[in-house]
Coordinates of C-alpha atoms in Angstrom, one line a residue:
M1 CA 41.7 39.5 -29.5
P2 CA 42.9 35.8 -28.9
R3 CA 43.3 36.6 -25.2
A4 CA 39.7 37.9 -25.0
T5 CA 38.4 34.7 -26.7
T6 CA 40.3 32.5 -24.1
Q7 CA 38.8 34.4 -21.2
R8 CA 35.2 33.7 -22.4
I9 CA 35.5 30.0 -22.3
N10 CA 33.9 28.4 -19.3
W11 CA 35.9 25.3 -18.6
L12 CA 33.8 24.1 -15.6
P13 CA 31.1 22.2 -17.5
I14 CA 33.8 20.6 -19.6
W15 CA 35.7 19.4 -16.6
L16 CA 32.5 18.1 -15.0
L17 CA 31.2 16.3 -18.0
G18 CA 34.5 15.2 -19.5
P19 CA 35.0 12.1 -17.3
V20 CA 31.4 11.0 -17.8
A21 CA 31.7 11.4 -21.6
V22 CA 34.9 9.3 -21.6
L23 CA 33.3 6.7 -19.4
L24 CA 30.3 6.5 -21.7
A25 CA 32.5 6.2 -24.7
V26 CA 34.4 3.3 -23.2
I27 CA 31.3 1.5 -22.0
L28 CA 28.9 2.2 -24.8
I29 CA 30.7 3.2 -28.0
W30 CA 33.8 1.0 -27.9
P31 CA 31.9 -2.3 -27.7
I32 CA 29.8 -1.2 -30.6
V33 CA 32.9 -0.3 -32.7
Q34 CA 34.5 -3.6 -31.7
G35 CA 31.4 -5.6 -32.6
V36 CA 31.2 -3.9 -36.0
A37 CA 34.9 -4.6 -36.6
L38 CA 34.4 -8.3 -35.7
S39 CA 31.9 -8.6 -38.6
F40 CA 34.8 -8.3 -41.0
F41 CA 36.7 -11.2 -39.5
N42 CA 36.3 -15.0 -39.6
T43 CA 36.4 -15.4 -35.9
R44 CA 35.2 -18.2 -33.6
I45 CA 35.2 -18.4 -29.8
L46 CA 38.0 -21.0 -29.7
N47 CA 40.3 -18.9 -32.0
Y48 CA 39.1 -15.5 -31.1
S49 CA 42.5 -13.9 -31.2
A50 CA 43.5 -15.6 -34.5
G51 CA 40.6 -14.3 -36.5
K52 CA 41.3 -13.7 -40.2
F53 CA 40.2 -10.6 -42.0
I54 CA 37.7 -11.5 -44.7
G55 CA 36.2 -8.2 -45.7
L56 CA 32.5 -8.3 -46.6
A57 CA 32.4 -12.1 -46.8
N58 CA 30.2 -12.5 -43.7
F59 CA 27.7 -10.0 -45.1
N60 CA 27.7 -11.8 -48.5
A61 CA 27.0 -15.1 -46.8
L62 CA 24.4 -13.5 -44.6
F63 CA 22.3 -12.1 -47.4
Q64 CA 22.3 -15.6 -49.0
D65 CA 21.4 -17.3 -45.7
E66 CA 17.8 -18.5 -45.6
Y67 CA 17.9 -18.5 -41.8
F68 CA 18.7 -14.8 -41.8
W69 CA 15.7 -14.0 -44.0
N70 CA 13.6 -16.3 -41.9
S71 CA 14.7 -14.4 -38.8
L72 CA 14.0 -11.0 -40.4
K73 CA 10.5 -12.3 -41.3
V74 CA 9.9 -13.6 -37.8
T75 CA 11.1 -10.3 -36.3
A76 CA 8.8 -8.3 -38.6
I77 CA 5.7 -10.5 -37.7
Y78 CA 6.6 -10.6 -34.0
G79 CA 7.2 -6.8 -33.9
A80 CA 4.0 -5.9 -35.8
A81 CA 1.8 -8.3 -33.8
S82 CA 3.2 -7.4 -30.4
V83 CA 3.1 -3.7 -31.1
I84 CA -0.6 -3.9 -32.3
C85 CA -1.7 -6.1 -29.3
T86 CA 0.2 -3.9 -26.8
Y87 CA -1.2 -0.7 -28.2
V88 CA -4.8 -1.9 -28.2
L89 CA -4.5 -3.3 -24.7
G90 CA -2.8 -0.1 -23.4
L91 CA -5.3 2.2 -25.1
G92 CA -8.3 0.2 -23.8
F93 CA -7.1 0.3 -20.2
A94 CA -5.9 3.9 -20.5
L95 CA -9.4 4.9 -21.6
L96 CA -10.9 2.9 -18.7
L97 CA -8.6 4.4 -16.1
N98 CA -9.0 7.9 -17.4
R99 CA -12.5 7.9 -16.0
D100 CA -13.2 8.9 -12.4
F101 CA -14.4 6.0 -10.3
K102 CA -13.8 4.6 -6.8
G103 CA -10.6 2.5 -6.4
R104 CA -9.0 3.9 -9.6
G105 CA -5.6 4.3 -7.9
F106 CA -5.6 0.8 -6.6
I107 CA -6.5 -0.7 -10.1
R108 CA -3.8 1.4 -11.7
T109 CA -1.2 -0.1 -9.3
I110 CA -2.5 -3.7 -10.1
F111 CA -2.2 -3.1 -13.8
I112 CA 1.4 -1.9 -13.5
L113 CA 2.4 -5.3 -11.9
P114 CA 3.1 -7.2 -15.2
W115 CA 5.6 -4.5 -16.2
A116 CA 7.3 -4.8 -12.8
I117 CA 7.8 -8.5 -13.1
P118 CA 11.2 -9.6 -14.5
E119 CA 11.0 -11.1 -17.9
V120 CA 12.3 -14.5 -16.8
V121 CA 9.7 -14.8 -14.1
A122 CA 7.0 -13.8 -16.5
V123 CA 8.2 -16.6 -18.9
L124 CA 8.1 -19.2 -16.1
I125 CA 4.5 -18.1 -15.1
F126 CA 3.3 -18.4 -18.8
A127 CA 5.2 -21.7 -19.3
W128 CA 3.3 -23.1 -16.3
M129 CA 0.0 -21.7 -17.5
L130 CA 0.4 -23.2 -21.0
D131 CA 1.5 -26.6 -19.8
P132 CA -0.5 -29.1 -21.8
Q133 CA -1.2 -31.3 -18.8
F134 CA -1.5 -29.1 -15.8
G135 CA -1.7 -25.5 -17.2
V136 CA -4.6 -23.3 -16.1
G137 CA -4.5 -21.5 -19.4
N138 CA -5.2 -24.6 -21.4
Y139 CA -8.0 -25.5 -18.9
L140 CA -9.7 -22.1 -19.3
L141 CA -9.4 -22.1 -23.1
V142 CA -11.0 -25.6 -23.3
L143 CA -13.7 -24.5 -20.8
I144 CA -14.8 -21.5 -22.8
G145 CA -14.6 -23.5 -26.1
V146 CA -11.7 -21.7 -27.8
I147 CA -9.8 -25.0 -28.2
E148 CA -11.2 -28.6 -28.1
Q149 CA -8.2 -30.1 -26.2
P150 CA -5.1 -28.8 -24.4
Q151 CA -2.3 -27.7 -26.7
A152 CA 1.5 -27.8 -26.4
W153 CA 1.7 -24.2 -27.3
L154 CA 5.5 -23.9 -27.1
S155 CA 6.3 -27.1 -28.9
Q156 CA 4.3 -26.4 -32.1
S157 CA 5.7 -24.0 -34.7
H158 CA 2.4 -22.4 -35.6
L159 CA 1.4 -21.8 -32.0
A160 CA 4.7 -20.7 -30.4
L161 CA 4.9 -17.3 -32.0
P162 CA 1.3 -16.3 -31.1
A163 CA 2.0 -17.4 -27.5
L164 CA 5.1 -15.3 -27.5
V165 CA 3.1 -12.3 -28.8
V166 CA 0.5 -12.7 -26.0
L167 CA 3.2 -12.9 -23.4
T168 CA 4.9 -9.8 -24.8
A169 CA 1.7 -7.8 -24.9
W170 CA 0.8 -8.8 -21.4
Q171 CA 4.2 -7.9 -20.1
Q172 CA 4.6 -4.5 -21.7
F173 CA 1.0 -3.1 -22.0
P174 CA 1.4 -1.2 -18.7
L175 CA 4.1 0.9 -20.3
A176 CA 1.7 1.8 -23.2
M177 CA -1.1 2.4 -20.8
L178 CA 0.8 4.8 -18.7
I179 CA 2.1 6.8 -21.7
L180 CA -1.4 6.9 -23.3
L181 CA -3.0 7.8 -20.0
A182 CA -0.6 10.8 -19.6
G183 CA -1.5 11.8 -23.2
L184 CA -5.3 11.5 -22.5
Q185 CA -5.0 13.9 -19.6
T186 CA -3.4 16.6 -21.8
I187 CA -6.5 16.7 -24.0
P188 CA -8.6 19.8 -22.9
E189 CA -12.0 18.8 -21.5
E190 CA -13.5 21.7 -23.5
Q191 CA -13.0 19.8 -26.7
Y192 CA -15.2 17.0 -25.5
E193 CA -17.8 19.4 -24.2
A194 CA -17.9 21.2 -27.6
A195 CA -18.2 17.9 -29.4
K196 CA -21.1 16.9 -27.1
M197 CA -22.9 20.2 -27.8
D198 CA -22.6 19.4 -31.5
G199 CA -24.3 16.1 -30.9
A200 CA -21.2 13.9 -31.3
G201 CA -21.6 10.4 -29.8
A202 CA -18.9 8.5 -27.9
W203 CA -17.4 6.9 -31.1
T204 CA -17.3 10.3 -32.9
R205 CA -15.6 11.9 -30.0
F206 CA -13.0 9.1 -29.8
V207 CA -12.3 9.5 -33.6
H208 CA -12.3 13.3 -33.9
V209 CA -11.1 14.4 -30.4
T210 CA -9.2 11.5 -28.6
L211 CA -7.1 10.1 -31.5
P212 CA -6.0 13.5 -32.9
G213 CA -5.1 14.5 -29.3
L214 CA -2.9 11.4 -29.0
R215 CA -1.1 11.8 -32.3
S216 CA 2.3 12.9 -31.0
V217 CA 2.1 10.4 -28.1
N218 CA 1.2 7.6 -30.6
V219 CA 4.2 8.2 -32.8
I220 CA 6.7 8.1 -29.9
L221 CA 5.0 5.1 -28.2
I222 CA 4.8 3.0 -31.3
L223 CA 8.4 3.7 -32.3
L224 CA 9.4 2.8 -28.7
L225 CA 7.5 -0.5 -28.9
I226 CA 9.1 -1.3 -32.2
L227 CA 12.6 -0.7 -30.8
N228 CA 11.8 -3.0 -27.8
S229 CA 10.5 -5.8 -30.0
F230 CA 13.6 -5.7 -32.3
R231 CA 16.1 -5.8 -29.4
R232 CA 14.2 -8.3 -27.1
V233 CA 16.2 -11.5 -26.5
T234 CA 15.9 -12.5 -22.9
M235 CA 12.2 -13.3 -23.0
I236 CA 12.3 -15.1 -26.3
Y237 CA 15.4 -17.2 -25.5
A238 CA 14.0 -18.1 -22.0
M239 CA 10.7 -19.2 -23.5
T240 CA 11.6 -21.0 -26.8
R241 CA 15.3 -20.4 -27.6
G242 CA 14.1 -19.6 -31.1
G243 CA 12.3 -22.8 -31.7
P244 CA 10.6 -25.0 -32.6
A245 CA 12.0 -25.2 -36.1
R246 CA 13.3 -21.5 -35.8
S247 CA 9.7 -20.3 -35.8
T248 CA 10.4 -17.8 -33.0
E249 CA 14.0 -17.0 -33.9
T250 CA 14.2 -13.2 -34.2
L251 CA 17.3 -11.3 -35.3
S252 CA 18.4 -10.8 -31.7
V253 CA 18.0 -14.5 -30.9
L254 CA 19.8 -15.5 -34.2
T255 CA 22.7 -13.3 -33.1
Y256 CA 22.9 -14.9 -29.7
N257 CA 22.5 -18.5 -31.1
T258 CA 25.1 -17.9 -33.8
A259 CA 27.7 -16.5 -31.4
F260 CA 27.2 -18.8 -28.4
E261 CA 25.5 -22.0 -29.8
Y262 CA 27.4 -22.3 -33.1
Q263 CA 30.5 -20.3 -31.9
R264 CA 30.6 -18.2 -35.1
V265 CA 31.5 -14.9 -33.5
G266 CA 32.3 -13.0 -36.8
Y267 CA 29.2 -14.1 -38.5
A268 CA 27.1 -13.2 -35.4
A269 CA 28.7 -9.8 -35.4
A270 CA 27.5 -9.3 -39.0
V271 CA 23.9 -10.2 -38.0
G272 CA 24.2 -7.8 -35.1
T273 CA 25.5 -5.1 -37.4
V274 CA 22.5 -5.4 -39.6
L275 CA 20.3 -5.3 -36.6
L276 CA 22.1 -2.2 -35.3
L277 CA 21.5 -0.4 -38.6
I278 CA 17.8 -1.2 -38.5
L279 CA 17.6 0.0 -34.9
L280 CA 19.5 3.2 -35.8
A281 CA 17.0 3.9 -38.6
F282 CA 14.1 3.5 -36.2
S283 CA 16.0 5.6 -33.5
L284 CA 16.5 8.4 -35.9
V285 CA 12.8 8.5 -36.7
Y286 CA 12.2 8.3 -32.9
F287 CA 14.4 11.3 -32.1
W288 CA 13.0 13.2 -35.1
S289 CA 9.5 12.6 -33.8
I290 CA 10.4 13.9 -30.3
M291 CA 12.0 17.0 -31.7
R292 CA 9.0 17.7 -33.9
S293 CA 6.7 17.1 -31.0
N294 CA 8.6 19.6 -28.8
Q295 CA 8.6 22.2 -31.6
A296 CA 4.8 21.7 -32.0
K297 CA 4.4 22.6 -28.3

């Protein structure tokens, strides 16, 4: 009997996938394990190898740190606002491009451009547009009466975060648009025809046909946007570095600043571990949504 069991094992997939699995473990899992382990040490960049084990002291200090709670609040506000703005823009353009009109393919290509632009380049473009002296953005806002005079958007704590949300929504709305457009094209046309025959107007068809048809797509898209907002650091750091007065310092930026600006590697690892747990929670919901969506099909 043991001999028969050995003969049934197909070792080829194991030999083919084994090296890749080991490589992924070294590249992905080991840095995470090392980062979590660092959160239990009092380690700085200059004495990295001489770090002292302090148990949960970093976490105790973290939960009493007002800057951590400020970053958590900023992350929640930034995440919620950017997800809402991105979704509304993406849905609006997806509904527009789902219609059949001349030049639709060209306009789709144009709308994808913001997503293709590197984040640092997008930040430079927006910083130039929002320049209080020469920025075209300030000029247009004054021209249409939204503001009375040019504003230093990135230097004022109550304006920096909204500017960051606008940039984020502009840069990632093509992703939402493409996902929602794919979802719209899976809704059977017969449902719209049946709704029209019942006398349903455009708004009623949107509420009772379009939105229910996008339910599974919405769950996956919104969770994906939340994950993006929590882990985004390049755009925020390049635009404001978390300032002014920590008004745009999300958890990702706090982790970076604590490690490389203040050189408190162990404390930064504790912040990163908390952020990792939050992302894991959202990731579990994300994968659960995908599995449930696949089972529904």
